[in-house]
Each structure stands twice: as C-alpha cells, then as structure tokens.
C-alpha cells in the first residue's frame, strides 16, 4: 500500500479557496487517489476519487500531475462548515478486496 | 435509505470488563471494516471482512480484541478485559465493489 504524507493542519477564511496537497511517491500503476472528509462526532465520508489529471464534482476538485506522485484537493470558496479532517488515501479504486488504511489526515479550520 | 448503524453510540465500562460493539452494515455490502480512533488522531485499522473469505485481522492490537460477522451481515467487535487505553471511538464501515466506504457514526467507548 502506498504511504501518503499530508499536512497535519491548515487554517483559512470563509470565501477562500483551500488546497490540500498529499504526497504519495510510491504510488502503483493501478492505484487511485481518494479523499474522505470527517466532521466531529461522525465517521468519514467520501469526497472525490481520481486517477490522473483533474476530477471535479459538486464538492471539490482533485488535481493529479502527470507523475502522480502527489495530488491536490481543492475546495472552492470554503465556509465554516468545511471545517473538518481531510484524509488522502491511495489504493485500488474503491476496492473491497483489501484493507483500506487511513493516515492521520489534515485538520482544516475555517475562520469567519 | 438506511446507512451503517452502530450500537451503542456510547459505552462506559469499568476496567477489566468485556464489551461488545455492534455494526449493522448497509444491506448488500460485502465488505465490512472496523477502525479505532483515539481523540484527535487518525483512523487505526483493526479488522476487515470480505464476503465469505477469512477476515484480515492484522490490525487487531492484542488477543483481547476479536470480531465476528454473522451471515455476511451484522458484525460484533468484542474487547475482553478492557483497559483504559482501549478508550476510543470505534468506527465501522461497509462497502460493495466499486463503491466508496460508508461509515457509521461510531461507538464512543470509555473505560474507567
């Protein structure tokens, strides 16, 4: 399983764009990059998944450079409700054939 | 539709007692995961069930921890002779092939 490295914490303000970068130098050819979001007192929930280039949904965008050794989760115009812990995972796409390991995540705090 | 349900939501027990934590996964999900999360920390993988295959128990911290999944559905995590360091939130997730993990809201275990 590819190890991931992401910042422990980040701060930003309402209305700003927030970019959280994740490093995964030993990502395998078949691996996808997946991000989960966890609010206090809740389990994590899926945000976005990608393999290369750019993926966008109603919540976020995911940018993956050509070498795939890192990825950036982009949250446009954040609000206070985006305060959460964000986890970057690398592995087979939504695979239920193996265990899924979470790292420590990035604790994002949004201020008014 | 119904999500992953965990019970109890909170459990306080005395050191040395046994506890059972229950997880009702989403119907039809073949994979089931247990994680532990200490205060302010990331998710620690405990055990993973996939269909009728032998579970991956590689994350269980000691032989005081065990888990079962009956009939491919409900799972019970048992902690024997609880210790204070077992205090944490225990999270359950389920998934089906090609889909992300769906988490419950966890059981907060406090060992006094």
PDB file of C-alpha atoms in Angstrom:
ATOM      1  CA  UNK A   1       0.000   0.000   0.000  1.00  0.00           C
ATOM      2  CA  UNK A   2       1.367   3.411  -0.957  1.00  0.00           C
ATOM      3  CA  UNK A   3       2.121   5.660   2.004  1.00  0.00           C
ATOM      4  CA  UNK A   4       0.737   9.177   1.952  1.00  0.00           C
ATOM      5  CA  UNK A   5       2.007  12.375   3.536  1.00  0.00           C
ATOM      6  CA  UNK A   6      -0.186  15.415   4.077  1.00  0.00           C
ATOM      7  CA  UNK A   7      -0.018  18.486   6.335  1.00  0.00           C
ATOM      8  CA  UNK A   8      -1.205  17.966   9.871  1.00  0.00           C
ATOM      9  CA  UNK A   9      -3.289  21.139   9.893  1.00  0.00           C
ATOM     10  CA  UNK A  10      -4.308  24.145   7.805  1.00  0.00           C
ATOM     11  CA  UNK A  11      -6.185  27.353   8.507  1.00  0.00           C
ATOM     12  CA  UNK A  12      -8.144  29.517   6.114  1.00  0.00           C
ATOM     13  CA  UNK A  13     -11.000  32.005   5.961  1.00  0.00           C
ATOM     14  CA  UNK A  14     -14.508  31.878   4.619  1.00  0.00           C
ATOM     15  CA  UNK A  15     -14.742  32.510   0.899  1.00  0.00           C
ATOM     16  CA  UNK A  16     -11.161  31.464   0.197  1.00  0.00           C
ATOM     17  CA  UNK A  17     -10.028  28.568  -1.973  1.00  0.00           C
ATOM     18  CA  UNK A  18      -8.221  25.894   0.012  1.00  0.00           C
ATOM     19  CA  UNK A  19      -5.731  23.487  -1.492  1.00  0.00           C
ATOM     20  CA  UNK A  20      -4.548  20.454   0.463  1.00  0.00           C
ATOM     21  CA  UNK A  21      -1.636  18.572  -1.041  1.00  0.00           C
ATOM     22  CA  UNK A  22      -0.893  14.909  -0.487  1.00  0.00           C
ATOM     23  CA  UNK A  23       2.403  13.211  -1.355  1.00  0.00           C
ATOM     24  CA  UNK A  24       2.445   9.575  -2.474  1.00  0.00           C
ATOM     25  CA  UNK A  25       5.847   8.936  -4.014  1.00  0.00           C
ATOM     26  CA  UNK A  26       5.485   5.168  -4.342  1.00  0.00           C
ATOM     27  CA  UNK A  27       2.035   5.102  -5.889  1.00  0.00           C
ATOM     28  CA  UNK A  28       1.456   1.988  -8.005  1.00  0.00           C
ATOM     29  CA  UNK A  29       0.184   1.871 -11.574  1.00  0.00           C
ATOM     30  CA  UNK A  30      -3.219   0.536 -10.530  1.00  0.00           C
ATOM     31  CA  UNK A  31      -3.657   2.905  -7.590  1.00  0.00           C
ATOM     32  CA  UNK A  32      -6.263   5.637  -7.406  1.00  0.00           C
ATOM     33  CA  UNK A  33      -6.246   8.654  -5.096  1.00  0.00           C
ATOM     34  CA  UNK A  34      -9.269   9.016  -2.853  1.00  0.00           C
ATOM     35  CA  UNK A  35     -10.195  11.733  -0.363  1.00  0.00           C
ATOM     36  CA  UNK A  36     -12.516  11.461   2.622  1.00  0.00           C
ATOM     37  CA  UNK A  37     -13.871  14.188   4.897  1.00  0.00           C
ATOM     38  CA  UNK A  38     -14.623  13.722   8.598  1.00  0.00           C
ATOM     39  CA  UNK A  39     -16.699  16.083  10.722  1.00  0.00           C
ATOM     40  CA  UNK A  40     -16.535  15.895  14.528  1.00  0.00           C
ATOM     41  CA  UNK A  41     -18.507  13.017  16.033  1.00  0.00           C
ATOM     42  CA  UNK A  42     -19.091  11.454  12.624  1.00  0.00           C
ATOM     43  CA  UNK A  43     -17.465   8.797  10.516  1.00  0.00           C
ATOM     44  CA  UNK A  44     -15.560   9.875   7.396  1.00  0.00           C
ATOM     45  CA  UNK A  45     -17.441  10.336   4.156  1.00  0.00           C
ATOM     46  CA  UNK A  46     -16.194  10.024   0.570  1.00  0.00           C
ATOM     47  CA  UNK A  47     -15.477  13.269  -1.267  1.00  0.00           C
ATOM     48  CA  UNK A  48     -13.699  12.502  -4.522  1.00  0.00           C
ATOM     49  CA  UNK A  49     -11.532   9.989  -6.348  1.00  0.00           C
ATOM     50  CA  UNK A  50      -9.212  10.302  -9.321  1.00  0.00           C
ATOM     51  CA  UNK A  51      -6.501   8.536 -11.290  1.00  0.00           C
ATOM     52  CA  UNK A  52      -4.857  11.295 -13.312  1.00  0.00           C
ATOM     53  CA  UNK A  53      -5.226  14.916 -14.466  1.00  0.00           C
ATOM     54  CA  UNK A  54      -8.312  16.551 -12.958  1.00  0.00           C
ATOM     55  CA  UNK A  55     -11.581  15.418 -11.470  1.00  0.00           C
ATOM     56  CA  UNK A  56     -14.328  17.775 -10.367  1.00  0.00           C
ATOM     57  CA  UNK A  57     -17.616  17.238  -8.589  1.00  0.00           C
ATOM     58  CA  UNK A  58     -20.075  19.405  -6.694  1.00  0.00           C
ATOM     59  CA  UNK A  59     -17.904  19.380  -3.586  1.00  0.00           C
ATOM     60  CA  UNK A  60     -14.282  19.621  -4.711  1.00  0.00           C
ATOM     61  CA  UNK A  61     -11.686  19.270  -7.436  1.00  0.00           C
ATOM     62  CA  UNK A  62      -8.767  16.891  -7.454  1.00  0.00           C
ATOM     63  CA  UNK A  63      -5.615  17.746  -9.389  1.00  0.00           C
ATOM     64  CA  UNK A  64      -3.115  14.985 -10.175  1.00  0.00           C
ATOM     65  CA  UNK A  65       0.124  15.774 -12.049  1.00  0.00           C
ATOM     66  CA  UNK A  66       1.478  13.508 -14.755  1.00  0.00           C
ATOM     67  CA  UNK A  67       3.922  11.688 -12.448  1.00  0.00           C
ATOM     68  CA  UNK A  68       1.080  11.012  -9.958  1.00  0.00           C
ATOM     69  CA  UNK A  69       3.473  11.312  -7.024  1.00  0.00           C
ATOM     70  CA  UNK A  70       1.272  13.925  -5.417  1.00  0.00           C
ATOM     71  CA  UNK A  71      -2.265  15.230  -5.614  1.00  0.00           C
ATOM     72  CA  UNK A  72      -4.106  18.352  -4.519  1.00  0.00           C
ATOM     73  CA  UNK A  73      -7.619  18.538  -3.157  1.00  0.00           C
ATOM     74  CA  UNK A  74      -9.132  21.928  -3.929  1.00  0.00           C
ATOM     75  CA  UNK A  75     -12.124  23.288  -2.036  1.00  0.00           C
ATOM     76  CA  UNK A  76     -13.567  26.415  -3.694  1.00  0.00           C
ATOM     77  CA  UNK A  77     -14.945  29.270  -1.581  1.00  0.00           C
ATOM     78  CA  UNK A  78     -14.875  27.453   1.756  1.00  0.00           C
ATOM     79  CA  UNK A  79     -17.371  28.101   4.511  1.00  0.00           C
ATOM     80  CA  UNK A  80     -17.292  27.429   8.248  1.00  0.00           C
ATOM     81  CA  UNK A  81     -18.989  24.097   7.586  1.00  0.00           C
ATOM     82  CA  UNK A  82     -15.917  22.895   5.685  1.00  0.00           C
ATOM     83  CA  UNK A  83     -14.036  22.698   8.986  1.00  0.00           C
ATOM     84  CA  UNK A  84     -13.144  19.013   9.160  1.00  0.00           C
ATOM     85  CA  UNK A  85     -10.344  16.491   8.858  1.00  0.00           C
ATOM     86  CA  UNK A  86      -9.457  15.508   5.299  1.00  0.00           C
ATOM     87  CA  UNK A  87      -7.843  12.135   4.563  1.00  0.00           C
ATOM     88  CA  UNK A  88      -5.882  11.235   1.442  1.00  0.00           C
ATOM     89  CA  UNK A  89      -5.787   7.531   0.560  1.00  0.00           C
ATOM     90  CA  UNK A  90      -4.014   5.674  -2.209  1.00  0.00           C
ATOM     91  CA  UNK A  91      -5.048   2.239  -3.408  1.00  0.00           C
ATOM     92  CA  UNK A  92      -7.172   0.332  -5.853  1.00  0.00           C
ATOM     93  CA  UNK A  93     -10.319   2.216  -6.849  1.00  0.00           C
ATOM     94  CA  UNK A  94     -12.952   1.596  -4.171  1.00  0.00           C
ATOM     95  CA  UNK A  95     -11.545  -1.861  -3.828  1.00  0.00           C
ATOM     96  CA  UNK A  96     -13.210  -4.094  -1.335  1.00  0.00           C
ATOM     97  CA  UNK A  97     -10.617  -6.771  -1.943  1.00  0.00           C
ATOM     98  CA  UNK A  98      -8.174  -5.490   0.622  1.00  0.00           C
ATOM     99  CA  UNK A  99      -7.974  -3.483   3.791  1.00  0.00           C
ATOM    100  CA  UNK A 100      -8.033   0.298   3.476  1.00  0.00           C
ATOM    101  CA  UNK A 101      -5.577   2.271   5.568  1.00  0.00           C
ATOM    102  CA  UNK A 102      -6.204   5.855   6.636  1.00  0.00           C
ATOM    103  CA  UNK A 103      -3.395   8.209   7.615  1.00  0.00           C
ATOM    104  CA  UNK A 104      -3.615  10.995  10.165  1.00  0.00           C
ATOM    105  CA  UNK A 105      -5.325  13.433   7.824  1.00  0.00           C
ATOM    106  CA  UNK A 106      -5.242  17.211   7.571  1.00  0.00           C
ATOM    107  CA  UNK A 107      -7.242  19.172  10.130  1.00  0.00           C
ATOM    108  CA  UNK A 108      -8.719  22.141   8.265  1.00  0.00           C
ATOM    109  CA  UNK A 109     -10.022  25.064  10.302  1.00  0.00           C
ATOM    110  CA  UNK A 110     -12.069  27.777   8.612  1.00  0.00           C
ATOM    111  CA  UNK A 111     -12.439  31.139  10.324  1.00  0.00           C
ATOM    112  CA  UNK A 112     -15.051  33.849   9.716  1.00  0.00           C
TER     113      UNK A 112
ATOM    114  CA  UNK B   1     -32.012   4.636   2.637  1.00  0.00           C
ATOM    115  CA  UNK B   2     -30.522   3.232   5.827  1.00  0.00           C
ATOM    116  CA  UNK B   3     -26.857   3.776   6.381  1.00  0.00           C
ATOM    117  CA  UNK B   4     -24.399   1.929   8.572  1.00  0.00           C
ATOM    118  CA  UNK B   5     -25.762   1.654  12.086  1.00  0.00           C
ATOM    119  CA  UNK B   6     -23.620   1.193  15.181  1.00  0.00           C
ATOM    120  CA  UNK B   7     -24.707   0.474  18.708  1.00  0.00           C
ATOM    121  CA  UNK B   8     -24.420   1.562  21.365  1.00  0.00           C
ATOM    122  CA  UNK B   9     -23.462   5.119  20.490  1.00  0.00           C
ATOM    123  CA  UNK B  10     -21.772   5.475  23.862  1.00  0.00           C
ATOM    124  CA  UNK B  11     -20.474   2.853  26.255  1.00  0.00           C
ATOM    125  CA  UNK B  12     -18.873   3.381  29.657  1.00  0.00           C
ATOM    126  CA  UNK B  13     -17.358   0.336  31.254  1.00  0.00           C
ATOM    127  CA  UNK B  14     -15.085  -0.494  34.135  1.00  0.00           C
ATOM    128  CA  UNK B  15     -11.556  -1.676  33.579  1.00  0.00           C
ATOM    129  CA  UNK B  16     -11.451  -5.451  33.285  1.00  0.00           C
ATOM    130  CA  UNK B  17     -14.989  -5.862  31.933  1.00  0.00           C
ATOM    131  CA  UNK B  18     -15.801  -7.256  28.495  1.00  0.00           C
ATOM    132  CA  UNK B  19     -17.679  -5.158  25.928  1.00  0.00           C
ATOM    133  CA  UNK B  20     -19.436  -5.911  22.659  1.00  0.00           C
ATOM    134  CA  UNK B  21     -19.879  -3.322  19.944  1.00  0.00           C
ATOM    135  CA  UNK B  22     -22.334  -3.918  17.129  1.00  0.00           C
ATOM    136  CA  UNK B  23     -22.317  -2.860  13.478  1.00  0.00           C
ATOM    137  CA  UNK B  24     -25.218  -3.207  11.047  1.00  0.00           C
ATOM    138  CA  UNK B  25     -23.831  -2.585   7.570  1.00  0.00           C
ATOM    139  CA  UNK B  26     -25.751  -1.381   4.558  1.00  0.00           C
ATOM    140  CA  UNK B  27     -27.739  -4.243   3.099  1.00  0.00           C
ATOM    141  CA  UNK B  28     -25.901  -5.982   0.292  1.00  0.00           C
ATOM    142  CA  UNK B  29     -22.470  -4.610   1.163  1.00  0.00           C
ATOM    143  CA  UNK B  30     -19.982  -7.449   1.058  1.00  0.00           C
ATOM    144  CA  UNK B  31     -17.077  -5.715   2.775  1.00  0.00           C
ATOM    145  CA  UNK B  32     -17.048  -4.576   6.405  1.00  0.00           C
ATOM    146  CA  UNK B  33     -14.294  -2.745   8.247  1.00  0.00           C
ATOM    147  CA  UNK B  34     -13.613  -1.826  11.867  1.00  0.00           C
ATOM    148  CA  UNK B  35     -11.424   1.121  12.787  1.00  0.00           C
ATOM    149  CA  UNK B  36     -10.443   2.741  16.062  1.00  0.00           C
ATOM    150  CA  UNK B  37      -9.966   6.459  16.502  1.00  0.00           C
ATOM    151  CA  UNK B  38      -8.422   7.964  19.607  1.00  0.00           C
ATOM    152  CA  UNK B  39      -9.104  11.592  20.460  1.00  0.00           C
ATOM    153  CA  UNK B  40      -7.586  13.899  17.869  1.00  0.00           C
ATOM    154  CA  UNK B  41      -5.967  11.033  15.977  1.00  0.00           C
ATOM    155  CA  UNK B  42      -6.461   9.378  12.623  1.00  0.00           C
ATOM    156  CA  UNK B  43      -8.201   6.077  11.977  1.00  0.00           C
ATOM    157  CA  UNK B  44      -6.434   2.919  13.060  1.00  0.00           C
ATOM    158  CA  UNK B  45      -7.362  -0.147  11.014  1.00  0.00           C
ATOM    159  CA  UNK B  46      -8.496  -3.117  13.122  1.00  0.00           C
ATOM    160  CA  UNK B  47     -10.113  -5.823  11.002  1.00  0.00           C
ATOM    161  CA  UNK B  48     -11.650  -6.328   7.563  1.00  0.00           C
ATOM    162  CA  UNK B  49     -14.268  -8.829   6.347  1.00  0.00           C
ATOM    163  CA  UNK B  50     -14.904  -9.550   2.678  1.00  0.00           C
ATOM    164  CA  UNK B  51     -17.721 -11.915   1.804  1.00  0.00           C
ATOM    165  CA  UNK B  52     -17.017 -15.452   2.945  1.00  0.00           C
ATOM    166  CA  UNK B  53     -13.246 -15.031   2.921  1.00  0.00           C
ATOM    167  CA  UNK B  54     -11.172 -15.287   6.077  1.00  0.00           C
ATOM    168  CA  UNK B  55     -11.047 -11.861   7.751  1.00  0.00           C
ATOM    169  CA  UNK B  56      -7.908  -9.750   7.725  1.00  0.00           C
ATOM    170  CA  UNK B  57      -7.155  -9.417  11.434  1.00  0.00           C
ATOM    171  CA  UNK B  58      -3.768  -7.813  11.018  1.00  0.00           C
ATOM    172  CA  UNK B  59      -4.776  -4.583  12.772  1.00  0.00           C
ATOM    173  CA  UNK B  60      -6.107  -6.043  15.990  1.00  0.00           C
ATOM    174  CA  UNK B  61      -3.854  -4.647  18.752  1.00  0.00           C
ATOM    175  CA  UNK B  62      -3.978  -7.665  21.056  1.00  0.00           C
ATOM    176  CA  UNK B  63      -5.674 -11.013  21.571  1.00  0.00           C
ATOM    177  CA  UNK B  64      -8.201  -9.262  23.793  1.00  0.00           C
ATOM    178  CA  UNK B  65      -9.803  -7.984  20.595  1.00  0.00           C
ATOM    179  CA  UNK B  66     -11.914 -10.185  18.335  1.00  0.00           C
ATOM    180  CA  UNK B  67     -14.660  -9.699  15.784  1.00  0.00           C
ATOM    181  CA  UNK B  68     -17.263 -11.786  14.067  1.00  0.00           C
ATOM    182  CA  UNK B  69     -19.524 -11.240  11.119  1.00  0.00           C
ATOM    183  CA  UNK B  70     -22.566 -13.476  11.142  1.00  0.00           C
ATOM    184  CA  UNK B  71     -24.323 -14.412   7.916  1.00  0.00           C
ATOM    185  CA  UNK B  72     -22.314 -11.883   5.975  1.00  0.00           C
ATOM    186  CA  UNK B  73     -24.193  -9.039   7.612  1.00  0.00           C
ATOM    187  CA  UNK B  74     -24.072  -7.885  11.242  1.00  0.00           C
ATOM    188  CA  UNK B  75     -20.667  -7.685  12.898  1.00  0.00           C
ATOM    189  CA  UNK B  76     -19.704  -7.655  16.557  1.00  0.00           C
ATOM    190  CA  UNK B  77     -16.396  -6.363  17.880  1.00  0.00           C
ATOM    191  CA  UNK B  78     -15.581  -7.810  21.293  1.00  0.00           C
ATOM    192  CA  UNK B  79     -12.985  -6.418  23.677  1.00  0.00           C
ATOM    193  CA  UNK B  80     -12.175  -8.624  26.635  1.00  0.00           C
ATOM    194  CA  UNK B  81     -10.733  -7.415  29.920  1.00  0.00           C
ATOM    195  CA  UNK B  82     -10.893  -3.789  28.835  1.00  0.00           C
ATOM    196  CA  UNK B  83      -8.046  -1.423  29.666  1.00  0.00           C
ATOM    197  CA  UNK B  84      -8.068   2.352  29.876  1.00  0.00           C
ATOM    198  CA  UNK B  85      -6.031   2.594  26.679  1.00  0.00           C
ATOM    199  CA  UNK B  86      -8.941   0.940  24.862  1.00  0.00           C
ATOM    200  CA  UNK B  87     -10.938   4.152  25.287  1.00  0.00           C
ATOM    201  CA  UNK B  88     -11.633   5.498  21.808  1.00  0.00           C
ATOM    202  CA  UNK B  89     -14.302   5.801  19.138  1.00  0.00           C
ATOM    203  CA  UNK B  90     -14.792   2.544  17.277  1.00  0.00           C
ATOM    204  CA  UNK B  91     -15.954   3.086  13.698  1.00  0.00           C
ATOM    205  CA  UNK B  92     -17.494   0.572  11.345  1.00  0.00           C
ATOM    206  CA  UNK B  93     -17.722   0.931   7.574  1.00  0.00           C
ATOM    207  CA  UNK B  94     -19.157  -1.162   4.786  1.00  0.00           C
ATOM    208  CA  UNK B  95     -18.805  -1.130   1.033  1.00  0.00           C
ATOM    209  CA  UNK B  96     -19.553  -3.025  -2.119  1.00  0.00           C
ATOM    210  CA  UNK B  97     -17.154  -3.496  -5.037  1.00  0.00           C
ATOM    211  CA  UNK B  98     -16.679  -0.294  -6.996  1.00  0.00           C
ATOM    212  CA  UNK B  99     -18.124   1.950  -4.309  1.00  0.00           C
ATOM    213  CA  UNK B 100     -16.548   4.037  -1.534  1.00  0.00           C
ATOM    214  CA  UNK B 101     -16.701   3.212   2.158  1.00  0.00           C
ATOM    215  CA  UNK B 102     -19.822   4.169   4.093  1.00  0.00           C
ATOM    216  CA  UNK B 103     -19.166   4.803   7.769  1.00  0.00           C
ATOM    217  CA  UNK B 104     -21.377   4.683  10.820  1.00  0.00           C
ATOM    218  CA  UNK B 105     -21.110   7.373  13.475  1.00  0.00           C
ATOM    219  CA  UNK B 106     -19.174   5.117  15.782  1.00  0.00           C
ATOM    220  CA  UNK B 107     -19.322   3.869  19.338  1.00  0.00           C
ATOM    221  CA  UNK B 108     -17.536   6.026  21.896  1.00  0.00           C
ATOM    222  CA  UNK B 109     -16.008   3.655  24.441  1.00  0.00           C
ATOM    223  CA  UNK B 110     -14.832   4.959  27.796  1.00  0.00           C
ATOM    224  CA  UNK B 111     -13.022   2.613  30.160  1.00  0.00           C
ATOM    225  CA  UNK B 112     -12.895   3.896  33.727  1.00  0.00           C
TER     226      UNK B 112
END
